[in-house]
PDB file of C-alpha atoms in Angstrom:
ATOM      1  CA  THR O  17     -15.705 -11.258 -21.361  1.00 46.00           C
ATOM      2  CA  SER O  18     -12.772 -11.044 -23.719  1.00 47.00           C
ATOM      3  CA  ALA O  19     -13.114 -10.866 -27.470  1.00 53.00           C
ATOM      4  CA  GLY O  20     -10.357 -13.254 -28.534  1.00 55.00           C
ATOM      5  CA  PRO O  21      -6.692 -13.691 -27.651  1.00 58.00           C
ATOM      6  CA  VAL O  22      -4.706 -10.799 -26.223  1.00 60.00           C
ATOM      7  CA  VAL O  23      -2.711  -9.079 -28.929  1.00 62.00           C
ATOM      8  CA  ASP O  24      -0.380  -6.782 -26.977  1.00 73.00           C
ATOM      9  CA  ALA O  25       0.365  -5.306 -23.552  1.00 74.00           C
ATOM     10  CA  ALA O  26      -1.939  -2.297 -24.071  1.00 81.00           C
ATOM     11  CA  ASP O  27      -4.819  -4.636 -24.904  1.00 85.00           C
ATOM     12  CA  LEU O  28      -4.022  -6.793 -21.867  1.00 87.00           C
ATOM     13  CA  ARG O  29      -3.926  -3.713 -19.608  1.00 90.00           C
ATOM     14  CA  ALA O  30      -7.229  -2.379 -20.996  1.00 91.00           C
ATOM     15  CA  ARG O  31      -8.985  -5.719 -20.562  1.00 92.00           C
ATOM     16  CA  THR O  32      -7.594  -6.129 -17.031  1.00 91.00           C
ATOM     17  CA  LEU O  33      -8.860  -2.675 -16.074  1.00 93.00           C
ATOM     18  CA  ALA O  34     -12.274  -3.509 -17.542  1.00 93.00           C
ATOM     19  CA  ARG O  35     -12.447  -6.683 -15.408  1.00 93.00           C
ATOM     20  CA  LEU O  36     -11.617  -4.653 -12.297  1.00 92.00           C
ATOM     21  CA  GLN O  37     -14.378  -2.070 -12.723  1.00 91.00           C
ATOM     22  CA  ASP O  38     -16.170  -3.378  -9.621  1.00 92.00           C
ATOM     23  CA  ARG O  39     -12.927  -3.066  -7.578  1.00 91.00           C
ATOM     24  CA  ALA O  40     -12.328   0.700  -7.663  1.00 91.00           C
ATOM     25  CA  LEU O  41      -9.295   0.775  -5.342  1.00 91.00           C
ATOM     26  CA  LEU O  42      -7.470  -2.022  -7.127  1.00 90.00           C
ATOM     27  CA  GLN O  43      -8.401  -0.523 -10.488  1.00 91.00           C
ATOM     28  CA  ALA O  44      -6.922   2.838  -9.379  1.00 91.00           C
ATOM     29  CA  SER O  45      -3.632   1.126  -8.556  1.00 91.00           C
ATOM     30  CA  VAL O  46      -3.559  -0.888 -11.792  1.00 91.00           C
ATOM     31  CA  GLU O  47      -4.139   2.337 -13.746  1.00 92.00           C
ATOM     32  CA  GLN O  48      -0.708   3.422 -12.482  1.00 92.00           C
ATOM     33  CA  CYS O  49       0.926   0.318 -13.971  1.00 92.00           C
ATOM     34  CA  ARG O  50       2.600  -0.473 -17.264  1.00 92.00           C
ATOM     35  CA  PHE O  51       2.051  -3.954 -18.688  1.00 90.00           C
ATOM     36  CA  ASP O  52       4.757  -5.679 -20.744  1.00 90.00           C
ATOM     37  CA  GLY O  53       4.139  -8.972 -22.492  1.00 82.00           C
ATOM     38  CA  PRO O  54       3.086 -11.642 -22.808  1.00 84.00           C
ATOM     39  CA  ASP O  55       6.465 -12.550 -24.288  1.00 84.00           C
ATOM     40  CA  ALA O  56       7.547 -15.825 -25.921  1.00 84.00           C
ATOM     41  CA  GLN O  57       7.762 -17.503 -22.489  1.00 87.00           C
ATOM     42  CA  ARG O  58       4.212 -16.255 -21.688  1.00 87.00           C
ATOM     43  CA  ARG O  59       5.514 -13.818 -19.055  1.00 90.00           C
ATOM     44  CA  VAL O  60       3.680 -10.605 -18.218  1.00 90.00           C
ATOM     45  CA  THR O  61       5.460  -7.892 -16.261  1.00 91.00           C
ATOM     46  CA  VAL O  62       3.286  -5.435 -14.338  1.00 92.00           C
ATOM     47  CA  THR O  63       5.356  -2.370 -13.347  1.00 92.00           C
ATOM     48  CA  LEU O  64       3.935   0.161 -10.909  1.00 93.00           C
ATOM     49  CA  HIS O  65       4.911   3.757 -11.776  1.00 92.00           C
ATOM     50  CA  SER O  66       3.551   5.491  -8.689  1.00 89.00           C
ATOM     51  CA  ASP O  67       5.303   6.535  -5.520  1.00 89.00           C
ATOM     52  CA  ARG O  68       2.025   6.849  -3.590  1.00 90.00           C
ATOM     53  CA  LYS O  69       2.067   4.618  -0.537  1.00 90.00           C
ATOM     54  CA  MET O  70      -1.479   3.357  -1.072  1.00 90.00           C
ATOM     55  CA  HIS O  71      -0.592   2.006  -4.536  1.00 91.00           C
ATOM     56  CA  GLN O  72       2.733   0.590  -3.322  1.00 92.00           C
ATOM     57  CA  ASP O  73       1.175  -1.158  -0.331  1.00 92.00           C
ATOM     58  CA  ARG O  74      -1.761  -2.500  -2.303  1.00 92.00           C
ATOM     59  CA  LEU O  75       0.324  -4.042  -5.087  1.00 92.00           C
ATOM     60  CA  ARG O  76       2.930  -5.427  -2.670  1.00 93.00           C
ATOM     61  CA  SER O  77       0.230  -7.413  -0.857  1.00 92.00           C
ATOM     62  CA  PRO O  78       0.538 -11.136  -1.674  1.00 92.00           C
ATOM     63  CA  VAL O  79      -3.249 -11.482  -1.593  1.00 93.00           C
ATOM     64  CA  ILE O  80      -3.716  -8.667  -4.126  1.00 91.00           C
ATOM     65  CA  GLN O  81      -0.881  -9.999  -6.302  1.00 93.00           C
ATOM     66  CA  GLN O  82      -2.555 -13.414  -6.367  1.00 93.00           C
ATOM     67  CA  GLU O  83      -5.930 -11.882  -7.215  1.00 93.00           C
ATOM     68  CA  LEU O  84      -4.475  -9.676  -9.955  1.00 93.00           C
ATOM     69  CA  THR O  85      -2.530 -12.637 -11.358  1.00 92.00           C
ATOM     70  CA  GLN O  86      -5.789 -14.580 -11.680  1.00 92.00           C
ATOM     71  CA  VAL O  87      -7.436 -11.653 -13.493  1.00 92.00           C
ATOM     72  CA  VAL O  88      -4.487 -11.251 -15.892  1.00 90.00           C
ATOM     73  CA  ARG O  89      -4.491 -14.990 -16.609  1.00 90.00           C
ATOM     74  CA  ALA O  90      -8.221 -14.956 -17.301  1.00 90.00           C
ATOM     75  CA  VAL O  91      -7.871 -11.949 -19.606  1.00 89.00           C
ATOM     76  CA  ALA O  92      -4.802 -13.369 -21.383  1.00 86.00           C
ATOM     77  CA  GLY O  93      -6.745 -16.519 -22.213  1.00 80.00           C
ATOM     78  CA  GLY O  94      -4.303 -18.982 -20.723  1.00 79.00           C
ATOM     79  CA  ASP O  95      -1.601 -19.720 -18.240  1.00 83.00           C
ATOM     80  CA  VAL O  96       0.836 -16.818 -18.054  1.00 86.00           C
ATOM     81  CA  GLN O  97       3.419 -15.962 -15.430  1.00 90.00           C
ATOM     82  CA  VAL O  98       2.868 -12.542 -13.873  1.00 91.00           C
ATOM     83  CA  GLU O  99       5.786 -10.644 -12.380  1.00 92.00           C
ATOM     84  CA  PHE O 100       5.344  -7.460 -10.332  1.00 92.00           C
ATOM     85  CA  ARG O 101       7.894  -4.645 -10.355  1.00 92.00           C
ATOM     86  CA  PHE O 102       8.055  -1.261  -8.668  1.00 91.00           C
ATOM     87  CA  ALA O 103       9.702   1.539 -10.655  1.00 82.00           C
ATOM     88  CA  THR O 104       9.974   4.233  -7.998  1.00 69.00           C
ATOM     89  CA  ALA O 105      13.304   4.978  -6.330  1.00 54.00           C
ATOM     90  CA  ASP O 106      11.958   4.997  -2.775  1.00 49.00           C
ATOM     91  CA  ALA O 107      10.356   1.579  -3.263  1.00 43.00           C
ATOM     92  CA  ALA O 108      13.801   0.015  -3.544  1.00 47.00           C
ATOM     93  CA  ALA O 109      15.068   1.708  -0.381  1.00 51.00           C
ATOM     94  CA  PRO O 110      15.524  -0.595   2.583  1.00 53.00           C
ATOM     95  CA  ALA O 111      13.269  -0.173   5.584  1.00 54.00           C
ATOM     96  CA  ALA O 112      14.436   2.248   8.250  1.00 56.00           C
ATOM     97  CA  ALA O 113      16.361   0.855  11.172  1.00 57.00           C
ATOM     98  CA  PRO O 114      14.342   0.386  14.353  1.00 59.00           C
ATOM     99  CA  ALA O 115      14.217   3.580  16.375  1.00 65.00           C
ATOM    100  CA  GLU O 116      14.399   4.158  20.080  1.00 73.00           C
ATOM    101  CA  PRO O 117      10.921   4.662  21.581  1.00 73.00           C
ATOM    102  CA  GLY O 118      10.063   8.125  22.844  1.00 79.00           C
ATOM    103  CA  PRO O 119       9.079   9.039  26.411  1.00 84.00           C
ATOM    104  CA  THR O 120       5.369   8.285  25.946  1.00 82.00           C
ATOM    105  CA  ALA O 121       6.078   4.864  24.477  1.00 77.00           C
ATOM    106  CA  LYS O 122       8.506   4.104  27.314  1.00 82.00           C
ATOM    107  CA  ARG O 123       5.824   5.000  29.887  1.00 85.00           C
ATOM    108  CA  VAL O 124       3.299   2.691  28.228  1.00 80.00           C
ATOM    109  CA  ILE O 125       5.843  -0.115  27.915  1.00 81.00           C
ATOM    110  CA  GLY O 126       6.650   0.169  31.608  1.00 83.00           C
ATOM    111  CA  ARG O 127       3.017   0.386  32.671  1.00 85.00           C
ATOM    112  CA  PHE O 128       1.845  -2.625  30.649  1.00 83.00           C
ATOM    113  CA  ALA O 129       5.047  -4.691  30.508  1.00 79.00           C
ATOM    114  CA  GLY O 130       4.948  -4.416  26.724  1.00 76.00           C
ATOM    115  CA  ARG O 131       7.456  -4.308  23.930  1.00 70.00           C
ATOM    116  CA  VAL O 132       7.880  -2.061  20.912  1.00 65.00           C
ATOM    117  CA  VAL O 133       7.011  -3.533  17.553  1.00 66.00           C
ATOM    118  CA  GLN O 134       7.222  -0.283  15.583  1.00 63.00           C
ATOM    119  CA  VAL O 135       7.737   3.258  16.799  1.00 58.00           C
ATOM    120  CA  ASP O 136       5.463   5.887  15.312  1.00 59.00           C
ATOM    121  CA  PRO O 137       7.690   8.586  13.737  1.00 60.00           C
ATOM    122  CA  GLU O 138       5.475  11.247  15.311  1.00 60.00           C
ATOM    123  CA  GLU O 139       6.246   9.830  18.764  1.00 57.00           C
ATOM    124  CA  ARG O 140       9.951  10.487  18.254  1.00 56.00           C
ATOM    125  CA  ARG O 141       9.400  14.107  17.174  1.00 56.00           C
ATOM    126  CA  ARG O 142       7.046  15.311  19.903  1.00 55.00           C
ATOM    127  CA  ALA O 143       8.397  17.558  22.606  1.00 58.00           C
ATOM    128  CA  PRO O 144       8.177  16.118  26.103  1.00 59.00           C
ATOM    129  CA  PRO O 145       5.016  17.152  27.983  1.00 60.00           C
ATOM    130  CA  SER O 146       5.191  20.316  30.051  1.00 60.00           C
ATOM    131  CA  ALA O 147       6.341  19.929  33.636  1.00 56.00           C
ATOM    132  CA  GLY O 148       3.691  18.930  36.102  1.00 55.00           C
ATOM    133  CA  GLY O 149       1.676  16.167  34.491  1.00 54.00           C
ATOM    134  CA  ASP O 150       1.346  13.327  32.048  1.00 56.00           C
ATOM    135  CA  GLU O 151      -1.476  14.839  30.037  1.00 56.00           C
ATOM    136  CA  PRO O 152      -1.933  18.374  28.717  1.00 56.00           C
ATOM    137  CA  ALA O 153      -4.424  20.454  30.693  1.00 58.00           C
ATOM    138  CA  ALA O 154      -8.010  20.259  29.471  1.00 58.00           C
ATOM    139  CA  PRO O 155      -9.448  23.506  28.170  1.00 62.00           C
ATOM    140  CA  GLU O 156     -11.625  25.406  30.613  1.00 65.00           C
ATOM    141  CA  PRO O 157     -15.380  25.121  29.935  1.00 63.00           C
ATOM    142  CA  PRO O 158     -17.084  28.326  28.852  1.00 65.00           C
ATOM    143  CA  PRO O 159     -18.576  30.374  31.709  1.00 68.00           C
ATOM    144  CA  GLU O 160     -22.216  29.755  32.518  1.00 68.00           C
ATOM    145  CA  PRO O 161     -24.538  32.607  31.538  1.00 67.00           C
ATOM    146  CA  GLY O 162     -25.835  34.622  34.522  1.00 61.00           C
ATOM    147  CA  ASP O 163     -29.476  34.520  35.666  1.00 50.00           C
TER     148      ASP O 163
END
């Protein structure tokens, strides 16, 4: 429960974090954010200052943004507009162009008449399997102890 109207961005951030104490993962992401506002137009800007993928992905989720907006509005004591920003350089980079599937992906596509939605970067970097088989050889079981 809040103790009166929000005075500044630091107060708004602290109260938002307090409301999220039962949501540890979301709280961890919000701890990496700077709050600005509310300004004269009742706008609050939440800027993420973390390049960690888990924080980026979490705060880019429309569901999480909607949930966090509701919490900020409740804490601010009224109807405010919440805007999300991402301050890291790599967050602004466009997504990588689709890559050509590797040999394993091509085999699976052919076998199951599938299509590639996204190629795993590891698939493109692996060396082709050694000559003679699709799968690497299984390790030999340990020898049985003699009688």
